[in-house]
Each structure stands twice: as structure tokens, then as C-alpha cells.
């Protein structure tokens, strides 16, 4: 992936612009108190904002400072936590408060590295506190950020894989503006949870749609990729869109491969010796090779597809029809194409051709 700094800048400006135009009032927004930010982050690890809010208020009201929390009996803290689940997190929260009160004089570490040493604080929470409270340019990467970056920049790394976290963190740290890291972190998470949502995001209203890879390539549903240990095979397909008058050559896909029963075009595949197509015998003329390369992701395969268009003279129509019959291809009239069941990759190609 080769992006210029100016493209990262344009992306962060747009995200910030969206955030400022779509404000959301949350009690921990706008505060630079590391205690309140830490509380909200630990609570939100468990739950959605709407469910977490009452817990946040309960904790802040009962324990306005880290000292109050540290001096509270553990039983009481666990009772307040009741209903959120993952009680080990409540215990960590409490023992972390005791550590900060007793060992750090009641003050939170002021750097990402220092925060990481606290019990129960991982890179995500440390980045959030460091950037919101202390203005350190450390990017947060949660599920929302994975999704936005994967879609916008077209990253196909499986987000469940071990290398994904490093890759996305490294990219996010290149993008994060040095002068407003906290606001940017809030903005991108908010953008992911409200605009670039997992299912059916409203791309038409999205200010990033003009430069978003997933939108441009019609891959919003496929990104981010989350595969969970299935080995992914990469395949390179070259399709021939063969036309003879107003009829096109189609192939019904057979069993033993993807898209069984759906229709696509004759193809050759780089990774697999495919039977040679006799286009020369039919005096086919190459009309054009389409420049656009298509990517399509299935659960266990990544497909790269290119297309070229061939025209067979009408005088060879009968010969072509006989060959199609023998080889399991089909001549389909242009008006009938709509009725064929086709894989999405082929539909995308046809849509680009206005069909
Ligand atoms: S265009 Fe769609 S997929 Fe791309 S960033 Fe916007 S909402 Fe997300």
C-alpha cells in the first residue's frame, strides 16, 4: 500500500471535519481527567455506550477521584459493577486504583509507555488516555478503526490474524495528526460506530466516498476481512467476454469449485492450466482489454480478475454454437443476460459496462 503523507492528511482532515459536524455529547468527551477517561474506557470494553453510561455515572458519583475508588471496599466496587460481567476487570480496576493511589501518589502516568504498565491497561486504553488526557500522538485501534481503515485504504489483511494489530496500528500512527491526536482518535472511532457501520453503511452520504477504496471497488461488504484461521488461496482469473452479434458466450459453473451453478464467462487462470480456448479458430478479434482490475474476496479465496472483449464474426456463428454445445458453454442473447444467476464479481463488471 503506497500512500503519500498528503493523502493521510486529507483523510484525517475529512474525519475531523465529519466529527465536528456530527457532535455527540458523551460525559467523558472534553475532559482531560485521566481517571474519568480510564474509567470510561474500562467500562466500555464490556459494553455499548448506551449500556455503559449508567455505570460510568454510578462510578463517577460514588468515587469522584482515583483515591475514592482505591479506598473503597472491593465488595462495594464489585456490586457497583454488577451486570457488566467480566468481574476480573472490576478487580483489576480496583487494584489499579490502589496502585496509583499508593505507589504513584494518586497520579496517572503521563505517557503511553507508563500507562501500559498499569494492570488491565492494554495498548488501546493506554493510547486513549495518552492522547485524550496528555495529547500524545498515539493512535487507538479498536474494531471501529479496523473497519474504517480496512475499507478506506483497501487493506485485506485478516483482522483476526496476529499481524493485523501491528499493521493497522502502524498505519493509524502514520495518519494521526500530531497537533490534535485526542480529537482525531475520538473522531475515527465515532466515524466507525456511526457512519462506517458494519452492515449497510450509508456510503452515499459519506464525505469520504470519493476516495474510499471499498466504495470505489464495490467491496464494502467484503472489508474488513475476518477469516479465522481458514487458509486463503489467491487466484488470478482472466475472463473473455466473447460476443457474436448480440449473443454472448457464458459458462455455467460446475461443482468442485466456487460459485457452483452460477454463470460467468470463459476464462483462463494463471494458477491452473485451463483448456485453451479456440478463439483464433473463430477469427475472433480482440476489441479491448478492460483496464480495471477487480478484487473479490470470498471466505477462503481472494480473486483478482481482468476482462477482455472479443468479437467473433457472424459468419462463424454456427461453428461457435456447435463448439459451445460440445464444451458446455452457452450462447445467450444480450436481453436475456439479466435473467442469469451471476457471481457478484461478474455483476460488478457488467454494472461498470452499464449492463
Ligand atoms: S464510503 Fe462507505 S465504506 Fe467508505 S468510509 Fe464511507 S461509509 Fe465507510
PDB file of C-alpha atoms in Angstrom, residues 56-329:
ATOM      1  CA  UNK A  56     -19.996   5.400  34.271  1.00  0.00           C
ATOM      2  CA  UNK A  57     -22.270   7.798  36.191  1.00  0.00           C
ATOM      3  CA  UNK A  58     -22.541   5.402  39.131  1.00  0.00           C
ATOM      4  CA  UNK A  59     -18.760   5.091  39.428  1.00  0.00           C
ATOM      5  CA  UNK A  60     -18.032   8.791  38.987  1.00  0.00           C
ATOM      6  CA  UNK A  61     -20.704   9.760  41.529  1.00  0.00           C
ATOM      7  CA  UNK A  62     -19.636   7.213  44.101  1.00  0.00           C
ATOM      8  CA  UNK A  63     -15.879   7.611  43.518  1.00  0.00           C
ATOM      9  CA  UNK A  64     -15.131  11.072  42.104  1.00  0.00           C
ATOM     10  CA  UNK A  65     -11.353  10.509  42.263  1.00  0.00           C
ATOM     11  CA  UNK A  66      -8.953   7.622  41.943  1.00  0.00           C
ATOM     12  CA  UNK A  67      -8.322   7.921  45.690  1.00  0.00           C
ATOM     13  CA  UNK A  68     -12.020   7.365  46.471  1.00  0.00           C
ATOM     14  CA  UNK A  69     -12.021   4.262  44.330  1.00  0.00           C
ATOM     15  CA  UNK A  70      -8.797   2.981  45.899  1.00  0.00           C
ATOM     16  CA  UNK A  71     -10.196   3.368  49.421  1.00  0.00           C
ATOM     17  CA  UNK A  72     -13.494   1.617  48.614  1.00  0.00           C
ATOM     18  CA  UNK A  73     -14.009  -1.980  49.774  1.00  0.00           C
ATOM     19  CA  UNK A  74     -13.684  -4.431  46.900  1.00  0.00           C
ATOM     20  CA  UNK A  75     -17.135  -5.871  47.616  1.00  0.00           C
ATOM     21  CA  UNK A  76     -18.687  -2.491  47.044  1.00  0.00           C
ATOM     22  CA  UNK A  77     -16.829  -1.999  43.748  1.00  0.00           C
ATOM     23  CA  UNK A  78     -17.985  -5.409  42.543  1.00  0.00           C
ATOM     24  CA  UNK A  79     -21.570  -4.621  43.493  1.00  0.00           C
ATOM     25  CA  UNK A  80     -21.461  -1.419  41.519  1.00  0.00           C
ATOM     26  CA  UNK A  81     -20.054  -3.349  38.590  1.00  0.00           C
ATOM     27  CA  UNK A  82     -22.846  -5.926  38.787  1.00  0.00           C
ATOM     28  CA  UNK A  83     -24.466  -6.609  35.456  1.00  0.00           C
ATOM     29  CA  UNK A  84     -21.433  -5.734  33.364  1.00  0.00           C
ATOM     30  CA  UNK A  85     -19.861  -9.196  33.590  1.00  0.00           C
ATOM     31  CA  UNK A  86     -16.114  -9.929  33.348  1.00  0.00           C
ATOM     32  CA  UNK A  87     -15.588  -9.361  37.061  1.00  0.00           C
ATOM     33  CA  UNK A  88     -11.839  -9.775  36.772  1.00  0.00           C
ATOM     34  CA  UNK A  89     -11.868  -6.375  35.064  1.00  0.00           C
ATOM     35  CA  UNK A  90     -13.591  -4.810  38.062  1.00  0.00           C
ATOM     36  CA  UNK A  91     -10.980  -6.360  40.349  1.00  0.00           C
ATOM     37  CA  UNK A  92      -8.186  -5.070  38.083  1.00  0.00           C
ATOM     38  CA  UNK A  93      -9.804  -1.654  38.073  1.00  0.00           C
ATOM     39  CA  UNK A  94      -9.834  -1.602  41.830  1.00  0.00           C
ATOM     40  CA  UNK A  95      -6.309  -2.895  42.336  1.00  0.00           C
ATOM     41  CA  UNK A  96      -5.023  -0.485  39.685  1.00  0.00           C
ATOM     42  CA  UNK A  97      -6.644   2.400  41.577  1.00  0.00           C
ATOM     43  CA  UNK A  98      -4.963   1.213  44.798  1.00  0.00           C
ATOM     44  CA  UNK A  99      -1.596   1.029  42.987  1.00  0.00           C
ATOM     45  CA  UNK A 100      -1.959   4.563  41.574  1.00  0.00           C
ATOM     46  CA  UNK A 101      -3.037   5.929  44.949  1.00  0.00           C
ATOM     47  CA  UNK A 102      -0.336   4.196  46.968  1.00  0.00           C
ATOM     48  CA  UNK A 103       2.610   3.925  44.604  1.00  0.00           C
ATOM     49  CA  UNK A 104       2.146   6.867  42.256  1.00  0.00           C
ATOM     50  CA  UNK A 105       0.887   9.395  44.711  1.00  0.00           C
ATOM     51  CA  UNK A 106      -2.587   9.274  43.187  1.00  0.00           C
ATOM     52  CA  UNK A 107      -1.354  10.431  39.769  1.00  0.00           C
ATOM     53  CA  UNK A 108      -1.693   8.591  36.494  1.00  0.00           C
ATOM     54  CA  UNK A 109       1.456   8.081  34.398  1.00  0.00           C
ATOM     55  CA  UNK A 110       1.506  10.775  31.724  1.00  0.00           C
ATOM     56  CA  UNK A 111       2.916   8.742  28.825  1.00  0.00           C
ATOM     57  CA  UNK A 112       1.719   5.827  26.732  1.00  0.00           C
ATOM     58  CA  UNK A 113       4.628   3.646  27.881  1.00  0.00           C
ATOM     59  CA  UNK A 114       3.966   4.454  31.532  1.00  0.00           C
ATOM     60  CA  UNK A 115       0.248   3.801  31.209  1.00  0.00           C
ATOM     61  CA  UNK A 116       0.893   0.431  29.591  1.00  0.00           C
ATOM     62  CA  UNK A 117       2.492  -0.757  32.826  1.00  0.00           C
ATOM     63  CA  UNK A 118      -0.789  -0.415  34.723  1.00  0.00           C
ATOM     64  CA  UNK A 119      -2.725  -3.572  35.443  1.00  0.00           C
ATOM     65  CA  UNK A 120      -5.568  -4.137  32.996  1.00  0.00           C
ATOM     66  CA  UNK A 121      -4.377  -1.383  30.638  1.00  0.00           C
ATOM     67  CA  UNK A 122      -3.520  -2.598  27.125  1.00  0.00           C
ATOM     68  CA  UNK A 123      -2.342  -0.637  24.116  1.00  0.00           C
ATOM     69  CA  UNK A 124      -5.857   0.538  23.241  1.00  0.00           C
ATOM     70  CA  UNK A 125      -6.649   2.032  26.665  1.00  0.00           C
ATOM     71  CA  UNK A 126      -3.115   3.423  27.048  1.00  0.00           C
ATOM     72  CA  UNK A 127      -3.439   5.178  23.663  1.00  0.00           C
ATOM     73  CA  UNK A 128      -6.837   6.557  24.578  1.00  0.00           C
ATOM     74  CA  UNK A 129      -5.661   8.022  27.905  1.00  0.00           C
ATOM     75  CA  UNK A 130      -2.324   9.246  26.498  1.00  0.00           C
ATOM     76  CA  UNK A 131      -3.980  11.052  23.591  1.00  0.00           C
ATOM     77  CA  UNK A 132      -7.167  12.360  25.275  1.00  0.00           C
ATOM     78  CA  UNK A 133      -5.565  13.449  28.557  1.00  0.00           C
ATOM     79  CA  UNK A 134      -1.963  14.230  27.631  1.00  0.00           C
ATOM     80  CA  UNK A 135      -2.053  14.991  23.894  1.00  0.00           C
ATOM     81  CA  UNK A 136       0.370  12.190  22.961  1.00  0.00           C
ATOM     82  CA  UNK A 137       0.043  11.165  19.305  1.00  0.00           C
ATOM     83  CA  UNK A 138      -0.759   7.502  19.876  1.00  0.00           C
ATOM     84  CA  UNK A 139      -3.478   6.023  17.716  1.00  0.00           C
ATOM     85  CA  UNK A 140      -6.253   3.906  19.173  1.00  0.00           C
ATOM     86  CA  UNK A 141      -7.169   0.836  17.180  1.00  0.00           C
ATOM     87  CA  UNK A 142     -10.454  -0.821  18.070  1.00  0.00           C
ATOM     88  CA  UNK A 143     -12.964  -2.693  15.923  1.00  0.00           C
ATOM     89  CA  UNK A 144     -14.326   0.562  14.513  1.00  0.00           C
ATOM     90  CA  UNK A 145     -10.874   1.759  13.492  1.00  0.00           C
ATOM     91  CA  UNK A 146     -10.034  -1.614  11.883  1.00  0.00           C
ATOM     92  CA  UNK A 147     -13.181  -1.322   9.792  1.00  0.00           C
ATOM     93  CA  UNK A 148     -12.707   2.283   8.682  1.00  0.00           C
ATOM     94  CA  UNK A 149      -9.042   1.815   7.740  1.00  0.00           C
ATOM     95  CA  UNK A 150      -9.604  -1.534   6.020  1.00  0.00           C
ATOM     96  CA  UNK A 151     -12.381  -0.106   3.881  1.00  0.00           C
ATOM     97  CA  UNK A 152     -10.930   3.288   3.129  1.00  0.00           C
ATOM     98  CA  UNK A 153      -7.393   2.110   2.326  1.00  0.00           C
ATOM     99  CA  UNK A 154      -8.386  -1.308   0.923  1.00  0.00           C
ATOM    100  CA  UNK A 155      -6.452  -3.403   3.451  1.00  0.00           C
ATOM    101  CA  UNK A 156      -7.206  -7.075   3.019  1.00  0.00           C
ATOM    102  CA  UNK A 157      -5.259  -8.375   5.984  1.00  0.00           C
ATOM    103  CA  UNK A 158      -7.410 -10.668   8.067  1.00  0.00           C
ATOM    104  CA  UNK A 159      -8.200  -8.594  11.160  1.00  0.00           C
ATOM    105  CA  UNK A 160      -8.337 -11.772  13.246  1.00  0.00           C
ATOM    106  CA  UNK A 161      -4.706 -12.572  12.369  1.00  0.00           C
ATOM    107  CA  UNK A 162      -1.793 -11.853  14.678  1.00  0.00           C
ATOM    108  CA  UNK A 163      -0.085  -9.449  12.274  1.00  0.00           C
ATOM    109  CA  UNK A 164      -3.193  -7.289  11.772  1.00  0.00           C
ATOM    110  CA  UNK A 165      -2.918  -5.342  15.016  1.00  0.00           C
ATOM    111  CA  UNK A 166       0.663  -4.302  14.260  1.00  0.00           C
ATOM    112  CA  UNK A 167      -0.133  -3.383  10.672  1.00  0.00           C
ATOM    113  CA  UNK A 168      -3.217  -1.301  11.499  1.00  0.00           C
ATOM    114  CA  UNK A 169      -1.543   0.378  14.474  1.00  0.00           C
ATOM    115  CA  UNK A 170       1.411   1.316  12.332  1.00  0.00           C
ATOM    116  CA  UNK A 171      -0.869   2.808   9.664  1.00  0.00           C
ATOM    117  CA  UNK A 172      -3.024   4.650  12.216  1.00  0.00           C
ATOM    118  CA  UNK A 173       0.095   6.084  13.847  1.00  0.00           C
ATOM    119  CA  UNK A 174       1.192   7.464  10.480  1.00  0.00           C
ATOM    120  CA  UNK A 175      -2.179   9.120   9.977  1.00  0.00           C
ATOM    121  CA  UNK A 176      -2.837  10.589  13.415  1.00  0.00           C
ATOM    122  CA  UNK A 177      -2.247  14.367  13.361  1.00  0.00           C
ATOM    123  CA  UNK A 178       0.386  15.452  15.876  1.00  0.00           C
ATOM    124  CA  UNK A 179      -1.470  18.597  16.842  1.00  0.00           C
ATOM    125  CA  UNK A 180      -4.875  17.072  17.671  1.00  0.00           C
ATOM    126  CA  UNK A 181      -4.357  13.368  18.381  1.00  0.00           C
ATOM    127  CA  UNK A 182      -7.067  13.054  21.043  1.00  0.00           C
ATOM    128  CA  UNK A 183      -9.752  14.588  18.905  1.00  0.00           C
ATOM    129  CA  UNK A 184      -8.717  12.515  15.898  1.00  0.00           C
ATOM    130  CA  UNK A 185      -8.881   9.280  17.937  1.00  0.00           C
ATOM    131  CA  UNK A 186     -12.379  10.130  19.146  1.00  0.00           C
ATOM    132  CA  UNK A 187     -13.354  11.145  15.633  1.00  0.00           C
ATOM    133  CA  UNK A 188     -12.277   7.959  13.871  1.00  0.00           C
ATOM    134  CA  UNK A 189     -13.893   5.712  16.489  1.00  0.00           C
ATOM    135  CA  UNK A 190     -17.087   7.727  16.250  1.00  0.00           C
ATOM    136  CA  UNK A 191     -16.962   7.669  12.477  1.00  0.00           C
ATOM    137  CA  UNK A 192     -16.713   3.871  12.591  1.00  0.00           C
ATOM    138  CA  UNK A 193     -19.555   3.466  15.054  1.00  0.00           C
ATOM    139  CA  UNK A 194     -21.952   5.913  13.416  1.00  0.00           C
ATOM    140  CA  UNK A 195     -21.083   6.361   9.727  1.00  0.00           C
ATOM    141  CA  UNK A 196     -18.933   3.466   8.519  1.00  0.00           C
ATOM    142  CA  UNK A 197     -21.013   0.890  10.397  1.00  0.00           C
ATOM    143  CA  UNK A 198     -20.508  -2.876   9.936  1.00  0.00           C
ATOM    144  CA  UNK A 199     -23.687  -3.537   7.947  1.00  0.00           C
ATOM    145  CA  UNK A 200     -25.005  -1.437   5.085  1.00  0.00           C
ATOM    146  CA  UNK A 201     -23.194   1.854   5.779  1.00  0.00           C
ATOM    147  CA  UNK A 202     -24.739   4.820   4.050  1.00  0.00           C
ATOM    148  CA  UNK A 203     -21.857   5.393   1.628  1.00  0.00           C
ATOM    149  CA  UNK A 204     -23.874   7.827  -0.457  1.00  0.00           C
ATOM    150  CA  UNK A 205     -23.923  10.324   2.394  1.00  0.00           C
ATOM    151  CA  UNK A 206     -20.299   9.663   3.386  1.00  0.00           C
ATOM    152  CA  UNK A 207     -17.883  12.547   2.816  1.00  0.00           C
ATOM    153  CA  UNK A 208     -15.082  10.024   2.175  1.00  0.00           C
ATOM    154  CA  UNK A 209     -16.859   8.088  -0.548  1.00  0.00           C
ATOM    155  CA  UNK A 210     -14.991   9.790  -3.411  1.00  0.00           C
ATOM    156  CA  UNK A 211     -11.650   8.380  -2.282  1.00  0.00           C
ATOM    157  CA  UNK A 212     -12.738   5.280  -0.351  1.00  0.00           C
ATOM    158  CA  UNK A 213     -11.278   2.074  -1.820  1.00  0.00           C
ATOM    159  CA  UNK A 214     -14.147  -0.146  -0.696  1.00  0.00           C
ATOM    160  CA  UNK A 215     -16.765   2.178  -2.157  1.00  0.00           C
ATOM    161  CA  UNK A 216     -14.910   2.578  -5.437  1.00  0.00           C
ATOM    162  CA  UNK A 217     -14.291  -1.147  -5.792  1.00  0.00           C
ATOM    163  CA  UNK A 218     -17.712  -2.177  -4.555  1.00  0.00           C
ATOM    164  CA  UNK A 219     -16.121  -4.093  -1.680  1.00  0.00           C
ATOM    165  CA  UNK A 220     -17.839  -2.531   1.319  1.00  0.00           C
ATOM    166  CA  UNK A 221     -19.385  -5.862   2.303  1.00  0.00           C
ATOM    167  CA  UNK A 222     -16.114  -7.746   1.967  1.00  0.00           C
ATOM    168  CA  UNK A 223     -13.987  -5.409   4.076  1.00  0.00           C
ATOM    169  CA  UNK A 224     -12.668  -5.742   6.674  1.00  0.00           C
ATOM    170  CA  UNK A 225     -11.640  -9.343   6.147  1.00  0.00           C
ATOM    171  CA  UNK A 226     -12.112 -11.591   9.152  1.00  0.00           C
ATOM    172  CA  UNK A 227     -11.225 -15.123   8.327  1.00  0.00           C
ATOM    173  CA  UNK A 228     -10.373 -17.004  11.497  1.00  0.00           C
ATOM    174  CA  UNK A 229      -7.728 -19.484  10.525  1.00  0.00           C
ATOM    175  CA  UNK A 230      -9.057 -20.524   7.132  1.00  0.00           C
ATOM    176  CA  UNK A 231      -6.193 -20.741   4.665  1.00  0.00           C
ATOM    177  CA  UNK A 232      -6.682 -18.181   1.935  1.00  0.00           C
ATOM    178  CA  UNK A 233      -5.903 -19.022  -1.644  1.00  0.00           C
ATOM    179  CA  UNK A 234      -5.141 -16.235  -4.109  1.00  0.00           C
ATOM    180  CA  UNK A 235      -6.331 -16.740  -7.703  1.00  0.00           C
ATOM    181  CA  UNK A 236      -5.815 -14.692 -10.854  1.00  0.00           C
ATOM    182  CA  UNK A 237      -8.613 -15.005 -13.373  1.00  0.00           C
ATOM    183  CA  UNK A 238      -8.748 -13.586 -16.844  1.00  0.00           C
ATOM    184  CA  UNK A 239     -12.218 -13.540 -18.359  1.00  0.00           C
ATOM    185  CA  UNK A 240     -13.063 -13.443 -22.043  1.00  0.00           C
ATOM    186  CA  UNK A 241     -16.240 -11.583 -22.866  1.00  0.00           C
ATOM    187  CA  UNK A 242     -16.904 -13.260 -26.187  1.00  0.00           C
ATOM    188  CA  UNK A 243     -19.604 -11.732 -28.358  1.00  0.00           C
ATOM    189  CA  UNK A 244     -21.056 -12.818 -31.660  1.00  0.00           C
ATOM    190  CA  UNK A 245     -23.637 -10.329 -32.869  1.00  0.00           C
ATOM    191  CA  UNK A 246     -25.902  -9.726 -29.887  1.00  0.00           C
ATOM    192  CA  UNK A 247     -25.123 -13.072 -28.269  1.00  0.00           C
ATOM    193  CA  UNK A 248     -22.531 -13.650 -25.576  1.00  0.00           C
ATOM    194  CA  UNK A 249     -20.710 -16.819 -24.590  1.00  0.00           C
ATOM    195  CA  UNK A 250     -21.437 -17.873 -20.990  1.00  0.00           C
ATOM    196  CA  UNK A 251     -20.439 -20.791 -18.835  1.00  0.00           C
ATOM    197  CA  UNK A 252     -22.483 -22.435 -16.125  1.00  0.00           C
ATOM    198  CA  UNK A 253     -20.066 -23.231 -13.329  1.00  0.00           C
ATOM    199  CA  UNK A 254     -19.858 -26.838 -12.315  1.00  0.00           C
ATOM    200  CA  UNK A 255     -19.242 -28.482  -8.953  1.00  0.00           C
ATOM    201  CA  UNK A 256     -15.863 -28.736  -7.307  1.00  0.00           C
ATOM    202  CA  UNK A 257     -15.121 -25.028  -7.405  1.00  0.00           C
ATOM    203  CA  UNK A 258     -16.566 -21.717  -6.291  1.00  0.00           C
ATOM    204  CA  UNK A 259     -19.947 -20.435  -7.499  1.00  0.00           C
ATOM    205  CA  UNK A 260     -21.409 -23.792  -8.472  1.00  0.00           C
ATOM    206  CA  UNK A 261     -24.455 -23.318 -10.688  1.00  0.00           C
ATOM    207  CA  UNK A 262     -23.826 -19.619 -11.374  1.00  0.00           C
ATOM    208  CA  UNK A 263     -22.914 -18.190 -14.764  1.00  0.00           C
ATOM    209  CA  UNK A 264     -19.684 -16.483 -15.742  1.00  0.00           C
ATOM    210  CA  UNK A 265     -17.565 -16.149 -18.874  1.00  0.00           C
ATOM    211  CA  UNK A 266     -14.925 -18.386 -20.406  1.00  0.00           C
ATOM    212  CA  UNK A 267     -11.729 -17.813 -18.508  1.00  0.00           C
ATOM    213  CA  UNK A 268      -8.101 -18.674 -18.193  1.00  0.00           C
ATOM    214  CA  UNK A 269      -6.493 -18.946 -14.805  1.00  0.00           C
ATOM    215  CA  UNK A 270      -2.885 -18.299 -14.020  1.00  0.00           C
ATOM    216  CA  UNK A 271      -2.635 -20.856 -11.228  1.00  0.00           C
ATOM    217  CA  UNK A 272      -4.401 -23.641 -13.117  1.00  0.00           C
ATOM    218  CA  UNK A 273      -3.795 -24.990 -16.593  1.00  0.00           C
ATOM    219  CA  UNK A 274      -7.132 -24.322 -18.295  1.00  0.00           C
ATOM    220  CA  UNK A 275      -8.126 -25.805 -21.598  1.00  0.00           C
ATOM    221  CA  UNK A 276      -7.119 -23.436 -24.396  1.00  0.00           C
ATOM    222  CA  UNK A 277      -9.986 -21.513 -25.965  1.00  0.00           C
ATOM    223  CA  UNK A 278     -10.243 -21.733 -29.729  1.00  0.00           C
ATOM    224  CA  UNK A 279     -10.869 -18.050 -30.330  1.00  0.00           C
ATOM    225  CA  UNK A 280      -8.389 -17.947 -33.189  1.00  0.00           C
ATOM    226  CA  UNK A 281     -10.298 -20.707 -34.994  1.00  0.00           C
ATOM    227  CA  UNK A 282     -13.311 -18.431 -34.984  1.00  0.00           C
ATOM    228  CA  UNK A 283     -11.294 -15.465 -36.268  1.00  0.00           C
ATOM    229  CA  UNK A 284     -12.046 -13.582 -33.058  1.00  0.00           C
ATOM    230  CA  UNK A 285     -10.898 -10.024 -32.927  1.00  0.00           C
ATOM    231  CA  UNK A 286      -9.837  -8.540 -29.623  1.00  0.00           C
ATOM    232  CA  UNK A 287     -11.906  -5.414 -29.189  1.00  0.00           C
ATOM    233  CA  UNK A 288     -10.429  -4.294 -25.919  1.00  0.00           C
ATOM    234  CA  UNK A 289      -8.727  -5.315 -22.711  1.00  0.00           C
ATOM    235  CA  UNK A 290     -10.535  -3.558 -19.865  1.00  0.00           C
ATOM    236  CA  UNK A 291      -8.031  -1.664 -17.743  1.00  0.00           C
ATOM    237  CA  UNK A 292      -9.886  -2.059 -14.454  1.00  0.00           C
ATOM    238  CA  UNK A 293      -8.717  -4.883 -12.213  1.00  0.00           C
ATOM    239  CA  UNK A 294     -11.360  -6.418  -9.983  1.00  0.00           C
ATOM    240  CA  UNK A 295     -10.786  -7.791  -6.494  1.00  0.00           C
ATOM    241  CA  UNK A 296     -13.215 -10.122  -4.901  1.00  0.00           C
ATOM    242  CA  UNK A 297     -12.897 -11.763  -1.523  1.00  0.00           C
ATOM    243  CA  UNK A 298     -14.552 -14.980  -0.540  1.00  0.00           C
ATOM    244  CA  UNK A 299     -14.209 -16.649   2.837  1.00  0.00           C
ATOM    245  CA  UNK A 300     -11.227 -18.728   1.697  1.00  0.00           C
ATOM    246  CA  UNK A 301     -10.165 -17.220  -1.611  1.00  0.00           C
ATOM    247  CA  UNK A 302      -9.006 -13.864  -2.877  1.00  0.00           C
ATOM    248  CA  UNK A 303      -9.719 -13.324  -6.546  1.00  0.00           C
ATOM    249  CA  UNK A 304      -8.053 -10.909  -8.941  1.00  0.00           C
ATOM    250  CA  UNK A 305      -9.929 -10.644 -12.190  1.00  0.00           C
ATOM    251  CA  UNK A 306      -9.330  -8.943 -15.504  1.00  0.00           C
ATOM    252  CA  UNK A 307     -11.524  -8.930 -18.600  1.00  0.00           C
ATOM    253  CA  UNK A 308     -11.050  -8.635 -22.310  1.00  0.00           C
ATOM    254  CA  UNK A 309     -13.670  -8.430 -25.000  1.00  0.00           C
ATOM    255  CA  UNK A 310     -13.565 -10.495 -28.187  1.00  0.00           C
ATOM    256  CA  UNK A 311     -15.791 -10.231 -31.215  1.00  0.00           C
ATOM    257  CA  UNK A 312     -16.474 -13.241 -33.420  1.00  0.00           C
ATOM    258  CA  UNK A 313     -17.748 -12.530 -36.926  1.00  0.00           C
ATOM    259  CA  UNK A 314     -21.365 -13.534 -37.596  1.00  0.00           C
ATOM    260  CA  UNK A 315     -20.293 -15.888 -40.365  1.00  0.00           C
ATOM    261  CA  UNK A 316     -18.780 -18.194 -37.718  1.00  0.00           C
ATOM    262  CA  UNK A 317     -21.861 -18.233 -35.521  1.00  0.00           C
ATOM    263  CA  UNK A 318     -22.883 -21.783 -36.357  1.00  0.00           C
ATOM    264  CA  UNK A 319     -19.422 -23.123 -35.745  1.00  0.00           C
ATOM    265  CA  UNK A 320     -19.315 -21.281 -32.437  1.00  0.00           C
ATOM    266  CA  UNK A 321     -22.744 -22.611 -31.415  1.00  0.00           C
ATOM    267  CA  UNK A 322     -21.624 -26.182 -32.132  1.00  0.00           C
ATOM    268  CA  UNK A 323     -18.486 -25.684 -30.095  1.00  0.00           C
ATOM    269  CA  UNK A 324     -20.449 -24.204 -27.191  1.00  0.00           C
ATOM    270  CA  UNK A 325     -22.779 -27.174 -27.157  1.00  0.00           C
ATOM    271  CA  UNK A 326     -19.899 -29.622 -27.144  1.00  0.00           C
ATOM    272  CA  UNK A 327     -17.888 -27.854 -24.463  1.00  0.00           C
ATOM    273  CA  UNK A 328     -20.689 -26.918 -22.090  1.00  0.00           C
ATOM    274  CA  UNK A 329     -20.844 -23.204 -22.922  1.00  0.00           C
TER     275      UNK A 329
END
